[in-house]
Short mmCIF file of C-alpha atoms and ligand atoms in Angstrom, two decimals:
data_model
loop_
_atom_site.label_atom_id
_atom_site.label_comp_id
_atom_site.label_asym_id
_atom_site.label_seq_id
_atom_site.Cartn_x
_atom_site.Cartn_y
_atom_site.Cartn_z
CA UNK P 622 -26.18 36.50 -22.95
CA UNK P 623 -28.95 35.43 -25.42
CA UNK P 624 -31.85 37.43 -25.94
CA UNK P 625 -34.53 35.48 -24.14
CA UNK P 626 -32.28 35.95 -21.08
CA UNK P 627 -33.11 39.71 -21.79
CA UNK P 628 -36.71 39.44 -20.70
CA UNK P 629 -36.19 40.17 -17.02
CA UNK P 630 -34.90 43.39 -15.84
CA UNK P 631 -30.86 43.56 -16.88
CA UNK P 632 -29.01 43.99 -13.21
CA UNK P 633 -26.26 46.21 -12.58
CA UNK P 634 -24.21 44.41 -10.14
CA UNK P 635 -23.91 40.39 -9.65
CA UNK P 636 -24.30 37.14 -11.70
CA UNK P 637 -26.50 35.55 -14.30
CA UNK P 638 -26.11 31.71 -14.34
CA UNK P 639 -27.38 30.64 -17.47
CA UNK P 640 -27.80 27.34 -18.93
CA UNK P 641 -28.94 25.69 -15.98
CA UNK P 642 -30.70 22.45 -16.76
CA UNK P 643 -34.19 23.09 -17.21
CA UNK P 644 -36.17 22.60 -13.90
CA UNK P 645 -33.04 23.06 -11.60
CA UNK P 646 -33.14 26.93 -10.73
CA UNK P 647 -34.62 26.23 -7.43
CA UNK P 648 -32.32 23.59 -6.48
CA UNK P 649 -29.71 26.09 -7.49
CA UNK P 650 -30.76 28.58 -5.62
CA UNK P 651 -31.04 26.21 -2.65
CA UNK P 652 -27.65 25.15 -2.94
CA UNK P 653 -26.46 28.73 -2.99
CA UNK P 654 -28.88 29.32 0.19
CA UNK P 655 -30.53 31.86 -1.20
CA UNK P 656 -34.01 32.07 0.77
CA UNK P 657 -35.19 34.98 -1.16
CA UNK P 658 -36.10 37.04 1.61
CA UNK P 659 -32.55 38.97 1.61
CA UNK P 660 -33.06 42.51 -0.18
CA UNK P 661 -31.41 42.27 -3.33
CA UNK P 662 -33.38 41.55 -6.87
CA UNK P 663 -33.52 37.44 -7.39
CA UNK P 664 -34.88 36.65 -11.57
CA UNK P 665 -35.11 32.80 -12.34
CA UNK P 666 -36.45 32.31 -15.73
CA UNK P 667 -37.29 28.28 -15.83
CA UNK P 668 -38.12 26.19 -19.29
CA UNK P 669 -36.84 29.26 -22.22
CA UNK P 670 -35.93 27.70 -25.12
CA UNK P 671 -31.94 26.87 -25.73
CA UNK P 672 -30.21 26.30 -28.23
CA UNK P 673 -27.54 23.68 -26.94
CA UNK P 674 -29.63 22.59 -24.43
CA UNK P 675 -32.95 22.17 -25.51
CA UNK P 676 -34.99 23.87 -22.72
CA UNK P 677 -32.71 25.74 -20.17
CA UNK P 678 -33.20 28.00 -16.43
CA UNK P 679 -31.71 31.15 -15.68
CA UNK P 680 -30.86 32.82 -12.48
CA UNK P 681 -29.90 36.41 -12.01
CA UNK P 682 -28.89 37.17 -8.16
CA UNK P 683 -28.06 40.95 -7.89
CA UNK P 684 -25.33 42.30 -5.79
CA UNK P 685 -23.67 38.59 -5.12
CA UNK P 686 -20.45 37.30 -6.79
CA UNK P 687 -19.84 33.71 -6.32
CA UNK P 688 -17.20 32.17 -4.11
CA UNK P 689 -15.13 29.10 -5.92
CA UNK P 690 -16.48 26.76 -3.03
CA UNK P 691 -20.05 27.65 -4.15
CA UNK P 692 -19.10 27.73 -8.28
CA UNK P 693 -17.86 24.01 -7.70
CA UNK P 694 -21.27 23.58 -6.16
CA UNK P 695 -22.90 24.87 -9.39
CA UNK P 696 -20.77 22.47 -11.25
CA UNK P 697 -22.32 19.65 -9.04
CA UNK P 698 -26.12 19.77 -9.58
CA UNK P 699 -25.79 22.16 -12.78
CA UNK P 700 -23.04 20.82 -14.83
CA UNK P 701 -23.88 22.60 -17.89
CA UNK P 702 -24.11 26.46 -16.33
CA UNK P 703 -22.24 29.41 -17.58
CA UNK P 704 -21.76 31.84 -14.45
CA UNK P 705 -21.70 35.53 -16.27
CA UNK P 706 -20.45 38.06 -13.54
CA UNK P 707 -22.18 41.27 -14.09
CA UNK P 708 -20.56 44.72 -13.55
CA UNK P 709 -22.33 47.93 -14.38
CA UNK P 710 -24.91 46.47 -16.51
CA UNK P 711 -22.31 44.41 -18.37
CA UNK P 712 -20.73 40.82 -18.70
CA UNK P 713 -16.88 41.41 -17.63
CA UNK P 714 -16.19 37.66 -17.24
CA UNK P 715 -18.42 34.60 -18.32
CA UNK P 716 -17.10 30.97 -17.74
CA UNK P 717 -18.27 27.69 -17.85
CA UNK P 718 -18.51 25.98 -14.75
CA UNK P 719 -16.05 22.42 -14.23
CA UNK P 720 -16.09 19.62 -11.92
CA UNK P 721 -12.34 19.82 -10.34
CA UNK P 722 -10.96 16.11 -10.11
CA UNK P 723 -11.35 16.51 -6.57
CA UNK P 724 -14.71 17.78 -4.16
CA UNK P 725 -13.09 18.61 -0.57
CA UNK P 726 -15.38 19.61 1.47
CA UNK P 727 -18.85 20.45 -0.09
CA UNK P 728 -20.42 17.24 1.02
CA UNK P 729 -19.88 14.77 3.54
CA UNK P 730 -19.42 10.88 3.28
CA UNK P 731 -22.58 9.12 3.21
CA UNK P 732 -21.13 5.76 4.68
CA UNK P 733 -21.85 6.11 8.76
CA UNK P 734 -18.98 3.64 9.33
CA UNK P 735 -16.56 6.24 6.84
CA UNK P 736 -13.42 7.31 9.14
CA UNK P 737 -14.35 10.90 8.29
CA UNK P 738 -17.95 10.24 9.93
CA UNK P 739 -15.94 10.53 12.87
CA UNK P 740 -12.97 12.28 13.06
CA UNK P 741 -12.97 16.05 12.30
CA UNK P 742 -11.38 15.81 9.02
CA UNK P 743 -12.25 17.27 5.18
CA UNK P 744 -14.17 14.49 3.44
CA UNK P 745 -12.08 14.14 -0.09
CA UNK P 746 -14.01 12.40 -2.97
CA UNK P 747 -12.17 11.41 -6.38
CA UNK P 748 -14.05 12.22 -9.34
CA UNK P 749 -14.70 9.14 -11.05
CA UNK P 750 -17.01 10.01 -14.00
CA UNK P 751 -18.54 13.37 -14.31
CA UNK P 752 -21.92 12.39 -16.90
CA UNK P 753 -23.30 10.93 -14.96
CA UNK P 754 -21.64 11.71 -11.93
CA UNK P 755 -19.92 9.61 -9.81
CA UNK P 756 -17.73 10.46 -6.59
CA UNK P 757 -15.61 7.99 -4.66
CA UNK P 758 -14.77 8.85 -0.97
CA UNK P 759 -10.91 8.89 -0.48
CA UNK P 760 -11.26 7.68 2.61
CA UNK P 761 -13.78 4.29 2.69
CA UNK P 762 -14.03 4.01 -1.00
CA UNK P 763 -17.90 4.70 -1.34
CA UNK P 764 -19.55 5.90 -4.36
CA UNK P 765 -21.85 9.01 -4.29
CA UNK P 766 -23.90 9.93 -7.21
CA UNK P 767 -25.62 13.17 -8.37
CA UNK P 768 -28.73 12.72 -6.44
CA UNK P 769 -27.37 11.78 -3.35
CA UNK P 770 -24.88 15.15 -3.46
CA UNK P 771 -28.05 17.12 -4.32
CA UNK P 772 -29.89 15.82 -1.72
CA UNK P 773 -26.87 16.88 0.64
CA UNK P 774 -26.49 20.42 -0.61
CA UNK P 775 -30.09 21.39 -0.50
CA UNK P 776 -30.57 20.71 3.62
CA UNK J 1175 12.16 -1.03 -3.54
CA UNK J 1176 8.38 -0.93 -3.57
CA UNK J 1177 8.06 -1.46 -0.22
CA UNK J 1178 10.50 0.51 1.42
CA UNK J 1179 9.11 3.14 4.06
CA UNK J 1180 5.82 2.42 2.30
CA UNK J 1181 2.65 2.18 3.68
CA UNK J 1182 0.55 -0.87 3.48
CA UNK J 1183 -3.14 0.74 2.78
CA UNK J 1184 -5.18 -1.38 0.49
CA UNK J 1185 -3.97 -4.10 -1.87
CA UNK J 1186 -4.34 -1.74 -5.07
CA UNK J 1187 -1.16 -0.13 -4.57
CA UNK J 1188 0.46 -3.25 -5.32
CA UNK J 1189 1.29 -4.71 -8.98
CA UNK J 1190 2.23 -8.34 -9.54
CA UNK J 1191 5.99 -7.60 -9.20
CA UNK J 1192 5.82 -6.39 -5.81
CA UNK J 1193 3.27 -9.28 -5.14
CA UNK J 1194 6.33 -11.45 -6.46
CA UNK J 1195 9.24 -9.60 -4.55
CA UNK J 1196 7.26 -9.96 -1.45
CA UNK J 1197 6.35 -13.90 -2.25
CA UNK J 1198 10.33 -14.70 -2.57
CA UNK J 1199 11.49 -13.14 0.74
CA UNK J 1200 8.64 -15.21 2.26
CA UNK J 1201 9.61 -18.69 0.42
CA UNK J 1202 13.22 -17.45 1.64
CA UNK J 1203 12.00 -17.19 4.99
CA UNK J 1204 9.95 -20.76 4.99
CA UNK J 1205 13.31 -22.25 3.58
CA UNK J 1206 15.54 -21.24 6.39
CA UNK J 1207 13.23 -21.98 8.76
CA UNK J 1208 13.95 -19.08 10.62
CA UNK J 1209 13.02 -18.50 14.41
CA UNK J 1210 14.91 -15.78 15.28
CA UNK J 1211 17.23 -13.20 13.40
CA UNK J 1212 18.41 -9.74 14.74
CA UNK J 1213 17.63 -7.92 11.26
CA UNK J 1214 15.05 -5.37 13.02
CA UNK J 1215 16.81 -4.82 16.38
CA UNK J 1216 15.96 -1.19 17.88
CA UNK J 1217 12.72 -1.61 15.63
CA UNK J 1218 9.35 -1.34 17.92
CA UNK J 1219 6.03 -1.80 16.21
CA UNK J 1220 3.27 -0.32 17.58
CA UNK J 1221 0.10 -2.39 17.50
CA UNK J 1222 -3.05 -0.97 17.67
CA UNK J 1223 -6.19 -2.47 17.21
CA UNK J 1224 -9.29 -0.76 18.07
CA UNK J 1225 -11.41 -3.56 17.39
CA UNK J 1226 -10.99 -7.22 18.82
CA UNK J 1227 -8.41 -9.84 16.57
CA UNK J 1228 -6.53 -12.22 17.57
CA UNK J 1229 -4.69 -13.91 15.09
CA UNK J 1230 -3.97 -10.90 13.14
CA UNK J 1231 -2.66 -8.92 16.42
CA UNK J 1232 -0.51 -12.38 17.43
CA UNK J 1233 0.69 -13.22 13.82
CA UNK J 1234 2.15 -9.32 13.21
CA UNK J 1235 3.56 -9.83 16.73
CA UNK J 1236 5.22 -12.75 16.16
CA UNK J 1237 6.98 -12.06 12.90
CA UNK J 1238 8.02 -8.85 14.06
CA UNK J 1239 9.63 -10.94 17.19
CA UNK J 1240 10.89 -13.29 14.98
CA UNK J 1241 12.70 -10.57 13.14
CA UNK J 1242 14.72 -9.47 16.58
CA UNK J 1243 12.00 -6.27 17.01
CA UNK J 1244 10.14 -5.20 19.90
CA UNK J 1245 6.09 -4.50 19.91
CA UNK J 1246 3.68 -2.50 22.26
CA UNK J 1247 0.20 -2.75 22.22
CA UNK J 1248 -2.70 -0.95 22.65
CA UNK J 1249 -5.63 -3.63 22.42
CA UNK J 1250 -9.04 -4.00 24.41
CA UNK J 1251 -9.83 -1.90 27.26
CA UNK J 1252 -7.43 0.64 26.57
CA UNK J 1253 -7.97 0.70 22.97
CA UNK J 1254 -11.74 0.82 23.28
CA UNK J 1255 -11.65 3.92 25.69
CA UNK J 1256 -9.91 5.95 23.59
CA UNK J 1257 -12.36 4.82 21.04
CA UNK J 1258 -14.45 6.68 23.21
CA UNK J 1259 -13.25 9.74 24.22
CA UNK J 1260 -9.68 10.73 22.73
CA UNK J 1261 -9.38 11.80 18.97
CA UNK J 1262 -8.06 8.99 17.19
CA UNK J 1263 -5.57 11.47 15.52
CA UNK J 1264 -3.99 12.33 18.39
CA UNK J 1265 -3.13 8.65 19.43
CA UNK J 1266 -2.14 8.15 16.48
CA UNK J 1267 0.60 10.78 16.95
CA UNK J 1268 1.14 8.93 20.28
CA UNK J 1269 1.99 5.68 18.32
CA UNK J 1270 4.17 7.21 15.74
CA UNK J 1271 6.33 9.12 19.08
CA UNK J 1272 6.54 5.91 20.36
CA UNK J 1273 7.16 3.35 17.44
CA UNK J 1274 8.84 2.93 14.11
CA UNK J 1275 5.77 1.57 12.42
CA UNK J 1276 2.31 1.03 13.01
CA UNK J 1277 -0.40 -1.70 12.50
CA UNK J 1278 -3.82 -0.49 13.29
CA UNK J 1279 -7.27 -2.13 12.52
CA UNK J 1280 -9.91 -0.38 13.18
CA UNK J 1281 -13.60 -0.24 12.52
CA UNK J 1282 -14.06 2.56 10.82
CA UNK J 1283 -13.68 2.88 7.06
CA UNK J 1284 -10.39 4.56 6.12
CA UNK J 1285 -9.02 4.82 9.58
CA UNK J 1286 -5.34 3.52 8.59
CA UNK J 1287 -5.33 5.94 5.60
CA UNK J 1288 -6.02 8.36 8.37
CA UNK J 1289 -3.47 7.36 10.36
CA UNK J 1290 -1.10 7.31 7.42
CA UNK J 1291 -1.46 10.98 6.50
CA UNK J 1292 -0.35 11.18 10.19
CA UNK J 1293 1.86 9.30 11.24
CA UNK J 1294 5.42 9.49 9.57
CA UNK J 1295 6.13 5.99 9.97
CA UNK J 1296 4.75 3.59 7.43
CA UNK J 1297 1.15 2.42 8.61
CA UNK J 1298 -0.02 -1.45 7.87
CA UNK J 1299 -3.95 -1.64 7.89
CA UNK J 1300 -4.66 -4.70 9.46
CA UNK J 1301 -8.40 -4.17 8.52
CA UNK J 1302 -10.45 -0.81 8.29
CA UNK J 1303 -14.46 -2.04 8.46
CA UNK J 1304 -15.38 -3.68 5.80
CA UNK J 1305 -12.84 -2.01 3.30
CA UNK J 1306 -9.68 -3.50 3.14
CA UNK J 1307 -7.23 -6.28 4.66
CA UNK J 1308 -4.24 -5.62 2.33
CA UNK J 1309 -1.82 -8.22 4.77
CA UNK J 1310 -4.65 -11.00 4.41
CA UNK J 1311 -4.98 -10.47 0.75
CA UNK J 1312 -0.78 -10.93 0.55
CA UNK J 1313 -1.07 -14.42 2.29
CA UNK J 1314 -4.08 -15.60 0.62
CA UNK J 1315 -2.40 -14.91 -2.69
CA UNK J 1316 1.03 -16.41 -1.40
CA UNK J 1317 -1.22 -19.83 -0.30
CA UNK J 1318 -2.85 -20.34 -3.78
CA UNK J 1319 1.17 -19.70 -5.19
CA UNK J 1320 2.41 -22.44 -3.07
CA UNK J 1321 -0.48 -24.69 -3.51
CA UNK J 1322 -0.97 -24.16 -7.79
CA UNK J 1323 2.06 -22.63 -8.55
CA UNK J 1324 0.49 -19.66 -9.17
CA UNK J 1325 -2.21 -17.75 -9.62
CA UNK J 1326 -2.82 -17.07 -13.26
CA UNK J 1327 -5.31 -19.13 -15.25
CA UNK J 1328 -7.53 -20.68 -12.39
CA UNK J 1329 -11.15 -20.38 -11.82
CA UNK J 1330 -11.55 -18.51 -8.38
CA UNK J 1331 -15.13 -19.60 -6.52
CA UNK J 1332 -15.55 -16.18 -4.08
CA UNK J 1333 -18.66 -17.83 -1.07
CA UNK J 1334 -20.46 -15.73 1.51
CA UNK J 1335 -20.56 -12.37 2.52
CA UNK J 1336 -18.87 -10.37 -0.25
CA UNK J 1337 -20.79 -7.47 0.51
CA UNK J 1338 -19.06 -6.45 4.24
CA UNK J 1339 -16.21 -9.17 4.46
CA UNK J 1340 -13.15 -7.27 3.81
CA UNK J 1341 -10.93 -10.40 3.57
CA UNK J 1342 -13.01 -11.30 0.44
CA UNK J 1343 -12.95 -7.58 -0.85
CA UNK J 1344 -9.14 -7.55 -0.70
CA UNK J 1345 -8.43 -11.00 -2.31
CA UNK J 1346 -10.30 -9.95 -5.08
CA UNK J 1347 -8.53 -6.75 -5.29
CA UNK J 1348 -5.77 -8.93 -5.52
CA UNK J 1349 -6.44 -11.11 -8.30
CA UNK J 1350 -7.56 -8.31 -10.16
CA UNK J 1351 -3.58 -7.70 -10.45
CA UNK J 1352 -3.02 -11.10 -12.21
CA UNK J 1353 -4.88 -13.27 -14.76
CA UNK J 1354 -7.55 -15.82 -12.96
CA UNK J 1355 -9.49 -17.61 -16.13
CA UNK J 1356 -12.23 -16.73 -14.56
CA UNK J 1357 -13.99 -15.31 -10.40
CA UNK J 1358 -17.35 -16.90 -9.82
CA UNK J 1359 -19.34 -14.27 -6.79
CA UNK J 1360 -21.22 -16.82 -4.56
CA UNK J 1361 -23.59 -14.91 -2.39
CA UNK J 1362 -27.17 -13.74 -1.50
CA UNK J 1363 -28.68 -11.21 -3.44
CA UNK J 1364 -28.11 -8.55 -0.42
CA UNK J 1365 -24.65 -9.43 0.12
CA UNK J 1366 -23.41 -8.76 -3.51
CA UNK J 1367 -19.61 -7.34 -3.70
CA UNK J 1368 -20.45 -3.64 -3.68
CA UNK J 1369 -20.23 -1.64 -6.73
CA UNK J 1370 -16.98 0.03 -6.20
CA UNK J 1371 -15.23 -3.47 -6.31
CA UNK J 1372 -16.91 -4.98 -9.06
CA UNK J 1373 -16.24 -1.57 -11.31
CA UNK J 1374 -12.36 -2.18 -10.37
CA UNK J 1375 -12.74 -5.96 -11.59
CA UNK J 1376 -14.52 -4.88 -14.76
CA UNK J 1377 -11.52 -1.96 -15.21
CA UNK J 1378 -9.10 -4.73 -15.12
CA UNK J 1379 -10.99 -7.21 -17.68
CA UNK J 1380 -11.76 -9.74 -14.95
CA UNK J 1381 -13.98 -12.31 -16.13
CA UNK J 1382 -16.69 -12.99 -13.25
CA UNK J 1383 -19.92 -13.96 -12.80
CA UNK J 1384 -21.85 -13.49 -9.91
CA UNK J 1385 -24.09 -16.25 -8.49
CA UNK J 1386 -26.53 -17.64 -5.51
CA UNK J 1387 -25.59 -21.25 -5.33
CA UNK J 1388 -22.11 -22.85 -5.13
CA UNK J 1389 -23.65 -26.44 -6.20
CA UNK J 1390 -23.64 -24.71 -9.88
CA UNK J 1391 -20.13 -24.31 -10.20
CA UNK J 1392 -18.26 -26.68 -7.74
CA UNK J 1393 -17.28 -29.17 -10.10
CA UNK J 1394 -15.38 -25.70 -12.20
CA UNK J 1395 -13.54 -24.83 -9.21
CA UNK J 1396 -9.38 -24.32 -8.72
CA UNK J 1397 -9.98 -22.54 -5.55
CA UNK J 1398 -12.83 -21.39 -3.08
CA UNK J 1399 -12.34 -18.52 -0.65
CA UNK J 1400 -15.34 -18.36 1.89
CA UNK J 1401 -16.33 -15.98 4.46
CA UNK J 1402 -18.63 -16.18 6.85
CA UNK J 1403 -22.75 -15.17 6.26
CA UNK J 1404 -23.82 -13.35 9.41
CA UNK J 1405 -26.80 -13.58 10.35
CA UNK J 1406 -27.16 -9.63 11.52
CA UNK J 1407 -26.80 -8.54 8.28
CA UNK J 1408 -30.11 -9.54 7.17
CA UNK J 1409 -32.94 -7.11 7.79
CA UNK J 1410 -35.42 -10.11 7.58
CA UNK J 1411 -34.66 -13.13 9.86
CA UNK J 1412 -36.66 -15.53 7.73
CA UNK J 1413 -34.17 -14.76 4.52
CA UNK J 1414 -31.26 -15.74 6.73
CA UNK J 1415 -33.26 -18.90 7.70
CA UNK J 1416 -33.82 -19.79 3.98
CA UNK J 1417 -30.81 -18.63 2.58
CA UNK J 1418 -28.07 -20.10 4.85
CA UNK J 1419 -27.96 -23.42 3.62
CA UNK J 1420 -26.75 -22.83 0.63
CA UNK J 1421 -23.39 -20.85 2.44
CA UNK J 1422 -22.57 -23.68 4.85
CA UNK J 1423 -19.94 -25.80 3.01
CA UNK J 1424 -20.31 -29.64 3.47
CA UNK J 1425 -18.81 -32.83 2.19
CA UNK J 1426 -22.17 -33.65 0.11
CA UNK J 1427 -21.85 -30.21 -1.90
CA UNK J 1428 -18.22 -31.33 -2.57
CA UNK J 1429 -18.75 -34.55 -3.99
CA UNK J 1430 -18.43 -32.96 -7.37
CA UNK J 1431 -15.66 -31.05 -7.22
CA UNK J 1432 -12.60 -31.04 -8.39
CA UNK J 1433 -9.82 -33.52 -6.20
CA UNK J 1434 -7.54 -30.75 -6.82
CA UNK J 1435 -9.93 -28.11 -5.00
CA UNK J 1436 -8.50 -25.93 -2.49
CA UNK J 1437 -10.51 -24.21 -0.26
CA UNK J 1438 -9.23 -21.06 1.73
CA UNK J 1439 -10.67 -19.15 4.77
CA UNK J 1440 -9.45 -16.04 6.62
CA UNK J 1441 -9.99 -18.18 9.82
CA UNK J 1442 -11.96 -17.85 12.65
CA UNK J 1443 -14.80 -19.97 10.90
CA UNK J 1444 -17.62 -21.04 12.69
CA UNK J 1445 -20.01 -23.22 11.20
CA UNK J 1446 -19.37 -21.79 7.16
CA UNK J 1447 -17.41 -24.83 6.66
CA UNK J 1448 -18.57 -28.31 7.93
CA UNK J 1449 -15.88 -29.72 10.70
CA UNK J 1450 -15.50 -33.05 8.51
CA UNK J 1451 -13.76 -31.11 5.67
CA UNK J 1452 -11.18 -30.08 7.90
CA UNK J 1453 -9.21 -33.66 7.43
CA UNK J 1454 -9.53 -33.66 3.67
CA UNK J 1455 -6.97 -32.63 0.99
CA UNK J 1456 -9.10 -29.94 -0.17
CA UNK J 1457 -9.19 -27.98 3.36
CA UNK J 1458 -5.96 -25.28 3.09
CA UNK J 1459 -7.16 -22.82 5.60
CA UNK J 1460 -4.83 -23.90 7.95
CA UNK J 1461 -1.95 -24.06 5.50
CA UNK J 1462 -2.86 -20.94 4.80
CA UNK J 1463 -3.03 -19.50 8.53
CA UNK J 1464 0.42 -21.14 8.94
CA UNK J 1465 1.48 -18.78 6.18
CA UNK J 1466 0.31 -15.85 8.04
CA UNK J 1467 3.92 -15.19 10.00
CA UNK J 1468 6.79 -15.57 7.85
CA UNK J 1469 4.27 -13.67 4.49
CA UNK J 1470 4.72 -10.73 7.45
CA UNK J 1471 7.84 -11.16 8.34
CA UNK J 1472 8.77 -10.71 4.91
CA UNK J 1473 6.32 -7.50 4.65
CA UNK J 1474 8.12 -6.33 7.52
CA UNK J 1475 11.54 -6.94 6.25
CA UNK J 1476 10.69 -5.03 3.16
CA UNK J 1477 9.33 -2.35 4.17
CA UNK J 1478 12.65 -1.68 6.85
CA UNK J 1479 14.83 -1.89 3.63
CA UNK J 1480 16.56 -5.49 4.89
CA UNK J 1481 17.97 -8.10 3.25
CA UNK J 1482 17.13 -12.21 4.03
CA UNK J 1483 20.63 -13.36 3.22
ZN1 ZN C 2370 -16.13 7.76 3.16
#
């Protein structure tokens, strides 16, 4: 963890995403429905200079670890994010987040007339190009990009 | 063996080879004229088509008839209340109980792949919405083979609705397996071929252009597909009203093509092609619709592991 990171209080139990894309802590922290009225400590550092990229956002949730479902959510809307799990005041694992080739699940098929629109199946999207992205549903063959999945994890 | 057990999903599965396998057992079939031959016997097809067709419903019927197998339906009423109510899953594991294979259409986007990750008989998507009509695309390639020769090297004119009509979205999958010199896009602005298609014609170094007005590039013309321009899919009335002339095929915009033209249609038309075309040399719609039963008997014959002697 870089120094600047350092300027909140450390935690003792949880995970620091780091490199977020500058300006998208909140929509992280939407996507990971955190509401900020549960009890543990929430940090989100927006705009602190970064090396690789530039300007970057951190978020430090105490007391939560991250399930994959919700890691390949990061990977979504924050592409560039390093999850650093936090155990007794220390990093014990730190990993980039990835876009799997596949999103089952996470967001549903904007195309009404899509055959999983109606049928209670797992939406499955290929992932056709990750910068920018660009999912294809499995099923009807419709593109979604980044803003549309965004738009679908914040609700 | 391509086709064996296989399900027919969208035309992309397919590579000119099996395109060419498949064209054979049909010429075979035209050649022998057959009527009746009892290579499927103890076959049943079920046919299931949650949304109104005839002459795909009739045509799948027939061939499979013609190939000495038996077919139950589930059309219309029937098919429409368990549109309704009743998981399409589950009758789908009705149909495969019942049946060795399965044509549905349906008008839902990805139904037959559905249906295919079900079922373990092979599935035939006789249309899903506007996605994909891999059977249509067969004989519409099949009629420009018989017609040209082939299909390589000719400059495809695509008219109408390329944004919805899934006939036109799977006959350009198609030719995006072969070589056309070049596929012109005739359509309204709002009824572009959607991006998803065009990125798969790019992929495969399709050269195609897309345009409003067929008058610009009659006279260039091997072979025009046209679909239908309906007039519900315009939000604005008044667009439709300005627009449609330019999608309603007459003798006057053909006085510059090509006499070699040949102009296809998935058939039914209504008005997309003027009636007076009908007795010329360029009309091969119903050459093509003729097509229709042995290019699925052949399918059929394939995909049971048979042999046309
Ligand atoms: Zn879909």
């Amino acid at each position: 963890m870089s120094n600047e990171s350092l300027r909140v209080r450390r935690i003792k139990e949880g995970t620091v995403i780091d490199h977020i894309p500058a300006g998208l802590a909140l929509t992280v922290m939407q996507i990971l429905g955190i509401k900020g009225k549960e009890e543990n400590v929430i940090a989100m550092v927006m705009n602190v200079e970064s090396e690789k990229l530039g300007k970057k956002d951190i978020l430090k949730i105490e007391g939560k670890e991250l399930k994959p479902e919700e890691v390949n959510k990061v990977a979504l809307v924050a592409p560039t994010a390093t999850i650093n799990i936090i155990k007794d005041y220390a990093v014990v694992k730190k990993f980039r987040v990835s876009i799997p080739d596949e999103i089952r699940g996470i967001i549903s098929c904007p195309n009404p007339t899509c055959i999983t629109r109606r049928e209670q199946i797992e939406p499955r999207f290929k992932v056709i190009s990750r910068n920018p992205l660009k999912l294809q549903c499995e099923y009807c063959g419709t593109y979604v990009n980044r803003e549309e999945v965004i738009q679908q994890l914040v609700k | 063996m391509p086709f064996l057990n296989r399900d027919i999903l969208t035309i992309t599965d397919f590579d000119r080879k099996d395109f060419e396998e498949l064209f054979l057992n049909a010429d075979k079939i035209l050649e022998k004229k057959i009527r009746k031959i009892n290579l499927l016997e103890g076959k049943i097809m079920a046919s299931a088509f949650f949304e109104p067709s005839t002459r795909t419903r009739l045509s799948f019927e027939a061939a499979m008839k013609r190939l000495g197998g038996d077919v139950i339906t589930l059309v219309g009423e029937e098919a429409i209340s368990i549109k309704k109510g009743e998981s399409f899953i589950d009758t789908v594991r009705m149909l495969d109980a019942y049946s060795d294979i399965i044509v549905i259409r349906h008008p839902y986007e990805g139904a037959a792949k559905l249906a295919a990750e079900i079922a373990e008989s092979p599935v035939i998507n006789g249309g899903d919405g506007k996605q994909h009509h891999p059977t249509q695309a067969f004989i519409d390639l099949y009629t420009v083979r018989k017609l040209k020769g082939g299909i390589d090297d000719l400059v495809y004119g695509v008219l109408g609705d390329l944004k919805y009509a899934r006939t036109a979205n799977s006959f350009l999958l198609a030719l995006a397996k072969f070589r056309p010199r070049k596929i012109y896009l005739i359509s309204p602005d709002i009824l572009r071929v959607r991006p998803e298609t065009k990125d798969y014609l790019t992929r495969h170094n399709i050269n195609f252009e897309e345009l409003r007005d067929v008058k610009d590039v009659i006279g260039e013309l091997d072979i025009l597909y046209v679909t239908r321009i309906q007039k519900e899919r315009f939000p604005d009335p008044m667009e439709y009203e300005r627009v449609k002339g330019s999608y309603k095929l007459t003798m006057s915009i053909l006085e510059n093509a090509k006499p070699t033209l040949k102009i296809l249609h998935p058939l039914p038309k209504v008005d997309e092609i003027s009636r007076d075309i009908d007795h010329t040399e360029y009309a091969a719609y119903f050459t093509q619709a003729r097509f229709g039963v042995p290019v699925r008997m052949a399918l059929l014959t394939l995909i049971f592991g048979k042999e046309i002697a």
